Amino acid sequence: MRSISVTMSVTLDGVVQGLGRPDEDTRGGFAHGGWGNGYSDEVMAREMSRAGDMLFGRRTWEDFVGAWAGRDDGNPFSTHMNAATKYVASTTLEDADAWQNSVLLAGDAEKTVAELKAQPGNDLSVIGSASLVHTLHAAGLVDRYTLLIHPLTLGAGRRLFEGPAPLTEFTLTSSVPTTKGVIIARYERR
């Protein structure tokens, strides 16, 4: 059985929306896009390099296709992203041909991801994909979280844990501060 790990950048007030750029996710009139810029450093880069297969929601996968597909810049993360098997959960995509090594999980994400998790294979890593994470968390499918807690509040935007979800306890297994004030905290499901 595979495990599912979620890596999510989050503000002190729990916002996960629009990390990378101003136009990344403006749903609900969100005006703080790009809030994560300026926080990357060598500590974060080292801590983010994890082996395994990737799991995305449609929206994040499409965004990553534009940023990473076919990128050959010598960056180890680019190499990993292009070489990894990438599963994309979607009810609307017809295929996942736009990015090499991508596999479409068509239909209900809770069902298709649970089936994938039950199969033998590499562990699965989710980066971003807040809507997918909400679904997987509510279904009890997330085994661990790596939260990159950024030292700022936004007061608005989609939060990591919104809506109904079961009581779930986690144990802090490690924490590392970066040179830019981000805390990288790893939690395992109890």
PDB file of C-alpha atoms in Angstrom:
ATOM      1  CA  MET A   1       0.000   0.000   0.000  1.00  0.00           C
ATOM      2  CA  ARG A   2       1.228   3.472  -0.897  1.00  0.00           C
ATOM      3  CA  SER A   3       1.245   6.421   1.480  1.00  0.00           C
ATOM      4  CA  ILE A   4       0.116   9.954   0.636  1.00  0.00           C
ATOM      5  CA  SER A   5       2.180  12.951   1.725  1.00  0.00           C
ATOM      6  CA  VAL A   6       0.993  16.518   1.272  1.00  0.00           C
ATOM      7  CA  THR A   7       3.414  19.441   0.990  1.00  0.00           C
ATOM      8  CA  MET A   8       1.688  22.773   1.347  1.00  0.00           C
ATOM      9  CA  SER A   9       2.881  26.355   1.703  1.00  0.00           C
ATOM     10  CA  VAL A  10       0.679  28.134   4.204  1.00  0.00           C
ATOM     11  CA  THR A  11       0.557  31.533   5.880  1.00  0.00           C
ATOM     12  CA  LEU A  12       0.302  31.936   9.649  1.00  0.00           C
ATOM     13  CA  ASP A  13      -3.455  32.439   9.236  1.00  0.00           C
ATOM     14  CA  GLY A  14      -3.803  29.264   7.165  1.00  0.00           C
ATOM     15  CA  VAL A  15      -4.079  30.694   3.624  1.00  0.00           C
ATOM     16  CA  VAL A  16      -2.872  28.415   0.810  1.00  0.00           C
ATOM     17  CA  GLN A  17      -4.282  30.303  -2.186  1.00  0.00           C
ATOM     18  CA  GLY A  18      -2.109  31.977  -4.822  1.00  0.00           C
ATOM     19  CA  LEU A  19       1.374  31.285  -3.508  1.00  0.00           C
ATOM     20  CA  GLY A  20       3.383  31.744  -6.698  1.00  0.00           C
ATOM     21  CA  ARG A  21       2.209  34.748  -8.693  1.00  0.00           C
ATOM     22  CA  PRO A  22      -0.459  37.488  -8.752  1.00  0.00           C
ATOM     23  CA  ASP A  23      -2.650  35.773 -11.377  1.00  0.00           C
ATOM     24  CA  GLU A  24      -2.233  32.196 -10.081  1.00  0.00           C
ATOM     25  CA  ASP A  25      -5.605  31.938  -8.323  1.00  0.00           C
ATOM     26  CA  THR A  26      -7.872  34.972  -8.106  1.00  0.00           C
ATOM     27  CA  ARG A  27     -11.042  33.053  -7.207  1.00  0.00           C
ATOM     28  CA  GLY A  28     -13.238  34.959  -4.774  1.00  0.00           C
ATOM     29  CA  GLY A  29     -11.472  38.219  -5.631  1.00  0.00           C
ATOM     30  CA  PHE A  30      -8.221  37.095  -3.972  1.00  0.00           C
ATOM     31  CA  ALA A  31      -5.772  39.969  -4.403  1.00  0.00           C
ATOM     32  CA  HIS A  32      -2.657  38.690  -2.587  1.00  0.00           C
ATOM     33  CA  GLY A  33      -1.313  36.279  -5.207  1.00  0.00           C
ATOM     34  CA  GLY A  34       2.428  35.768  -5.190  1.00  0.00           C
ATOM     35  CA  TRP A  35       2.711  35.994  -1.403  1.00  0.00           C
ATOM     36  CA  GLY A  36       5.284  33.176  -1.315  1.00  0.00           C
ATOM     37  CA  ASN A  37       7.829  34.985  -3.485  1.00  0.00           C
ATOM     38  CA  GLY A  38      11.030  35.902  -1.740  1.00  0.00           C
ATOM     39  CA  TYR A  39      10.966  33.059   0.798  1.00  0.00           C
ATOM     40  CA  SER A  40      12.866  30.351  -1.105  1.00  0.00           C
ATOM     41  CA  ASP A  41      16.370  29.454  -0.009  1.00  0.00           C
ATOM     42  CA  GLU A  42      18.780  26.530  -0.064  1.00  0.00           C
ATOM     43  CA  VAL A  43      17.200  24.981   3.045  1.00  0.00           C
ATOM     44  CA  MET A  44      13.762  24.902   1.415  1.00  0.00           C
ATOM     45  CA  ALA A  45      15.188  23.512  -1.840  1.00  0.00           C
ATOM     46  CA  ARG A  46      16.969  20.711   0.020  1.00  0.00           C
ATOM     47  CA  GLU A  47      13.939  19.853   2.148  1.00  0.00           C
ATOM     48  CA  MET A  48      11.584  19.801  -0.870  1.00  0.00           C
ATOM     49  CA  SER A  49      13.538  17.179  -2.830  1.00  0.00           C
ATOM     50  CA  ARG A  50      11.643  13.953  -2.179  1.00  0.00           C
ATOM     51  CA  ALA A  51      11.470  10.829  -4.290  1.00  0.00           C
ATOM     52  CA  GLY A  52       8.224   9.162  -5.315  1.00  0.00           C
ATOM     53  CA  ASP A  53       5.280   9.691  -7.600  1.00  0.00           C
ATOM     54  CA  MET A  54       3.312  12.932  -7.729  1.00  0.00           C
ATOM     55  CA  LEU A  55      -0.434  13.426  -7.259  1.00  0.00           C
ATOM     56  CA  PHE A  56      -2.206  16.565  -8.465  1.00  0.00           C
ATOM     57  CA  GLY A  57      -5.644  18.056  -8.772  1.00  0.00           C
ATOM     58  CA  ARG A  58      -6.495  19.262 -12.278  1.00  0.00           C
ATOM     59  CA  ARG A  59      -6.007  22.964 -11.616  1.00  0.00           C
ATOM     60  CA  THR A  60      -2.517  22.591 -10.085  1.00  0.00           C
ATOM     61  CA  TRP A  61      -1.457  20.027 -12.699  1.00  0.00           C
ATOM     62  CA  GLU A  62      -2.404  22.426 -15.515  1.00  0.00           C
ATOM     63  CA  ASP A  63      -0.490  25.232 -13.792  1.00  0.00           C
ATOM     64  CA  PHE A  64       2.574  23.001 -13.331  1.00  0.00           C
ATOM     65  CA  VAL A  65       2.427  21.905 -16.991  1.00  0.00           C
ATOM     66  CA  GLY A  66       3.073  25.519 -17.957  1.00  0.00           C
ATOM     67  CA  ALA A  67       5.913  25.903 -15.461  1.00  0.00           C
ATOM     68  CA  TRP A  68       7.698  22.537 -15.564  1.00  0.00           C
ATOM     69  CA  ALA A  69       6.771  20.416 -18.598  1.00  0.00           C
ATOM     70  CA  GLY A  70       9.878  19.726 -20.658  1.00  0.00           C
ATOM     71  CA  ARG A  71      11.977  22.204 -18.658  1.00  0.00           C
ATOM     72  CA  ASP A  72      15.659  21.324 -18.981  1.00  0.00           C
ATOM     73  CA  ASP A  73      17.489  23.948 -16.944  1.00  0.00           C
ATOM     74  CA  GLY A  74      19.782  21.750 -14.832  1.00  0.00           C
ATOM     75  CA  ASN A  75      17.651  22.333 -11.739  1.00  0.00           C
ATOM     76  CA  PRO A  76      17.316  19.014  -9.846  1.00  0.00           C
ATOM     77  CA  PHE A  77      13.660  19.794  -9.076  1.00  0.00           C
ATOM     78  CA  SER A  78      12.931  20.286 -12.797  1.00  0.00           C
ATOM     79  CA  THR A  79      14.540  16.935 -13.542  1.00  0.00           C
ATOM     80  CA  HIS A  80      12.521  15.253 -10.779  1.00  0.00           C
ATOM     81  CA  MET A  81       9.234  16.850 -11.857  1.00  0.00           C
ATOM     82  CA  ASN A  82       9.621  15.727 -15.468  1.00  0.00           C
ATOM     83  CA  ALA A  83      10.867  12.208 -14.662  1.00  0.00           C
ATOM     84  CA  ALA A  84       8.317  11.404 -11.938  1.00  0.00           C
ATOM     85  CA  THR A  85       5.053   9.634 -12.643  1.00  0.00           C
ATOM     86  CA  LYS A  86       2.368  12.270 -12.218  1.00  0.00           C
ATOM     87  CA  TYR A  87      -1.217  11.276 -11.412  1.00  0.00           C
ATOM     88  CA  VAL A  88      -3.878  13.921 -12.015  1.00  0.00           C
ATOM     89  CA  ALA A  89      -7.307  13.557 -10.416  1.00  0.00           C
ATOM     90  CA  SER A  90      -9.991  15.218 -12.513  1.00  0.00           C
ATOM     91  CA  THR A  91     -13.621  15.008 -13.469  1.00  0.00           C
ATOM     92  CA  THR A  92     -13.134  17.303 -16.492  1.00  0.00           C
ATOM     93  CA  LEU A  93      -9.847  16.428 -18.222  1.00  0.00           C
ATOM     94  CA  GLU A  94     -10.079  14.139 -21.240  1.00  0.00           C
ATOM     95  CA  ASP A  95      -6.415  13.119 -21.140  1.00  0.00           C
ATOM     96  CA  ALA A  96      -3.113  13.936 -19.410  1.00  0.00           C
ATOM     97  CA  ASP A  97      -0.950  13.975 -22.534  1.00  0.00           C
ATOM     98  CA  ALA A  98       0.291  17.553 -22.057  1.00  0.00           C
ATOM     99  CA  TRP A  99       3.051  16.459 -19.646  1.00  0.00           C
ATOM    100  CA  GLN A 100       5.251  13.398 -19.948  1.00  0.00           C
ATOM    101  CA  ASN A 101       4.672  10.538 -17.488  1.00  0.00           C
ATOM    102  CA  SER A 102       1.222  11.839 -16.517  1.00  0.00           C
ATOM    103  CA  VAL A 103      -1.669   9.486 -15.790  1.00  0.00           C
ATOM    104  CA  LEU A 104      -5.284  10.646 -15.625  1.00  0.00           C
ATOM    105  CA  LEU A 105      -7.384   9.483 -12.655  1.00  0.00           C
ATOM    106  CA  ALA A 106     -10.788  10.239 -14.141  1.00  0.00           C
ATOM    107  CA  GLY A 107     -13.855  10.545 -11.952  1.00  0.00           C
ATOM    108  CA  ASP A 108     -14.404  10.885  -8.224  1.00  0.00           C
ATOM    109  CA  ALA A 109     -11.044  11.712  -6.595  1.00  0.00           C
ATOM    110  CA  GLU A 110     -11.870  10.044  -3.282  1.00  0.00           C
ATOM    111  CA  LYS A 111     -12.561   6.754  -5.072  1.00  0.00           C
ATOM    112  CA  THR A 112      -9.806   6.855  -7.709  1.00  0.00           C
ATOM    113  CA  VAL A 113      -7.095   7.967  -5.270  1.00  0.00           C
ATOM    114  CA  ALA A 114      -8.152   5.365  -2.672  1.00  0.00           C
ATOM    115  CA  GLU A 115      -7.850   2.686  -5.377  1.00  0.00           C
ATOM    116  CA  LEU A 116      -4.413   3.997  -6.419  1.00  0.00           C
ATOM    117  CA  LYS A 117      -3.251   4.149  -2.797  1.00  0.00           C
ATOM    118  CA  ALA A 118      -4.246   0.512  -2.256  1.00  0.00           C
ATOM    119  CA  GLN A 119      -2.046  -0.645  -5.149  1.00  0.00           C
ATOM    120  CA  PRO A 120       1.635  -1.479  -4.759  1.00  0.00           C
ATOM    121  CA  GLY A 121       3.998   1.215  -5.983  1.00  0.00           C
ATOM    122  CA  ASN A 122       5.842   4.358  -5.015  1.00  0.00           C
ATOM    123  CA  ASP A 123       4.510   6.637  -2.325  1.00  0.00           C
ATOM    124  CA  LEU A 124       2.503   9.630  -3.550  1.00  0.00           C
ATOM    125  CA  SER A 125       3.375  13.301  -2.963  1.00  0.00           C
ATOM    126  CA  VAL A 126       0.869  16.118  -3.323  1.00  0.00           C
ATOM    127  CA  ILE A 127       2.208  19.645  -3.806  1.00  0.00           C
ATOM    128  CA  GLY A 128      -0.451  22.326  -3.625  1.00  0.00           C
ATOM    129  CA  SER A 129      -3.808  21.117  -4.978  1.00  0.00           C
ATOM    130  CA  ALA A 130      -5.799  22.480  -2.018  1.00  0.00           C
ATOM    131  CA  SER A 131      -9.176  21.248  -3.313  1.00  0.00           C
ATOM    132  CA  LEU A 132      -7.812  17.733  -3.776  1.00  0.00           C
ATOM    133  CA  VAL A 133      -6.197  17.869  -0.327  1.00  0.00           C
ATOM    134  CA  HIS A 134      -9.547  18.857   1.232  1.00  0.00           C
ATOM    135  CA  THR A 135     -11.175  15.819  -0.380  1.00  0.00           C
ATOM    136  CA  LEU A 136      -8.384  13.423   0.595  1.00  0.00           C
ATOM    137  CA  HIS A 137      -8.178  14.724   4.162  1.00  0.00           C
ATOM    138  CA  ALA A 138     -11.942  14.421   4.663  1.00  0.00           C
ATOM    139  CA  ALA A 139     -11.722  10.825   3.378  1.00  0.00           C
ATOM    140  CA  GLY A 140      -8.874   9.992   5.784  1.00  0.00           C
ATOM    141  CA  LEU A 141      -6.408   9.312   2.955  1.00  0.00           C
ATOM    142  CA  VAL A 142      -3.579  11.714   3.931  1.00  0.00           C
ATOM    143  CA  ASP A 143      -0.799  10.020   5.904  1.00  0.00           C
ATOM    144  CA  ARG A 144       1.500  12.978   6.475  1.00  0.00           C
ATOM    145  CA  TYR A 145       1.776  16.723   5.971  1.00  0.00           C
ATOM    146  CA  THR A 146       4.822  18.860   5.342  1.00  0.00           C
ATOM    147  CA  LEU A 147       3.753  22.424   6.036  1.00  0.00           C
ATOM    148  CA  LEU A 148       5.928  25.311   4.916  1.00  0.00           C
ATOM    149  CA  ILE A 149       4.667  27.916   7.369  1.00  0.00           C
ATOM    150  CA  HIS A 150       5.430  31.386   6.010  1.00  0.00           C
ATOM    151  CA  PRO A 151       5.834  34.321   8.432  1.00  0.00           C
ATOM    152  CA  LEU A 152       2.951  36.481   7.227  1.00  0.00           C
ATOM    153  CA  THR A 153      -0.821  36.812   7.488  1.00  0.00           C
ATOM    154  CA  LEU A 154      -3.154  37.766   4.653  1.00  0.00           C
ATOM    155  CA  GLY A 155      -6.575  37.970   6.279  1.00  0.00           C
ATOM    156  CA  ALA A 156      -8.278  36.574   3.173  1.00  0.00           C
ATOM    157  CA  GLY A 157      -8.069  33.579   0.857  1.00  0.00           C
ATOM    158  CA  ARG A 158      -8.711  29.847   0.841  1.00  0.00           C
ATOM    159  CA  ARG A 159      -7.516  28.109   3.977  1.00  0.00           C
ATOM    160  CA  LEU A 160      -5.860  24.706   4.198  1.00  0.00           C
ATOM    161  CA  PHE A 161      -8.499  23.242   6.492  1.00  0.00           C
ATOM    162  CA  GLU A 162     -11.949  24.509   5.550  1.00  0.00           C
ATOM    163  CA  GLY A 163     -15.233  22.679   5.666  1.00  0.00           C
ATOM    164  CA  PRO A 164     -16.124  19.344   7.215  1.00  0.00           C
ATOM    165  CA  ALA A 165     -13.356  16.933   8.074  1.00  0.00           C
ATOM    166  CA  PRO A 166     -12.900  14.182  10.632  1.00  0.00           C
ATOM    167  CA  LEU A 167     -10.966  14.751  13.838  1.00  0.00           C
ATOM    168  CA  THR A 168      -7.456  13.639  12.911  1.00  0.00           C
ATOM    169  CA  GLU A 169      -4.437  13.670  15.196  1.00  0.00           C
ATOM    170  CA  PHE A 170      -0.879  14.051  13.951  1.00  0.00           C
ATOM    171  CA  THR A 171       2.543  13.821  15.567  1.00  0.00           C
ATOM    172  CA  LEU A 172       5.252  16.366  14.772  1.00  0.00           C
ATOM    173  CA  THR A 173       8.180  14.327  13.434  1.00  0.00           C
ATOM    174  CA  SER A 174      10.556  17.139  12.500  1.00  0.00           C
ATOM    175  CA  SER A 175      10.828  20.883  12.056  1.00  0.00           C
ATOM    176  CA  VAL A 176      13.443  22.957  10.273  1.00  0.00           C
ATOM    177  CA  PRO A 177      13.656  26.752  10.068  1.00  0.00           C
ATOM    178  CA  THR A 178      14.841  28.294   6.808  1.00  0.00           C
ATOM    179  CA  THR A 179      17.064  31.343   6.515  1.00  0.00           C
ATOM    180  CA  LYS A 180      13.984  33.349   5.409  1.00  0.00           C
ATOM    181  CA  GLY A 181      11.862  32.567   8.484  1.00  0.00           C
ATOM    182  CA  VAL A 182       9.762  29.750   7.027  1.00  0.00           C
ATOM    183  CA  ILE A 183       9.227  26.790   9.358  1.00  0.00           C
ATOM    184  CA  ILE A 184       9.132  23.432   7.575  1.00  0.00           C
ATOM    185  CA  ALA A 185       7.102  21.175   9.880  1.00  0.00           C
ATOM    186  CA  ARG A 186       6.448  17.478   9.193  1.00  0.00           C
ATOM    187  CA  TYR A 187       3.459  15.707  10.722  1.00  0.00           C
ATOM    188  CA  GLU A 188       2.573  11.990  10.652  1.00  0.00           C
ATOM    189  CA  ARG A 189      -0.958  10.688  11.158  1.00  0.00           C
ATOM    190  CA  ARG A 190      -1.259   8.908  14.501  1.00  0.00           C
TER     191      ARG A 190
END
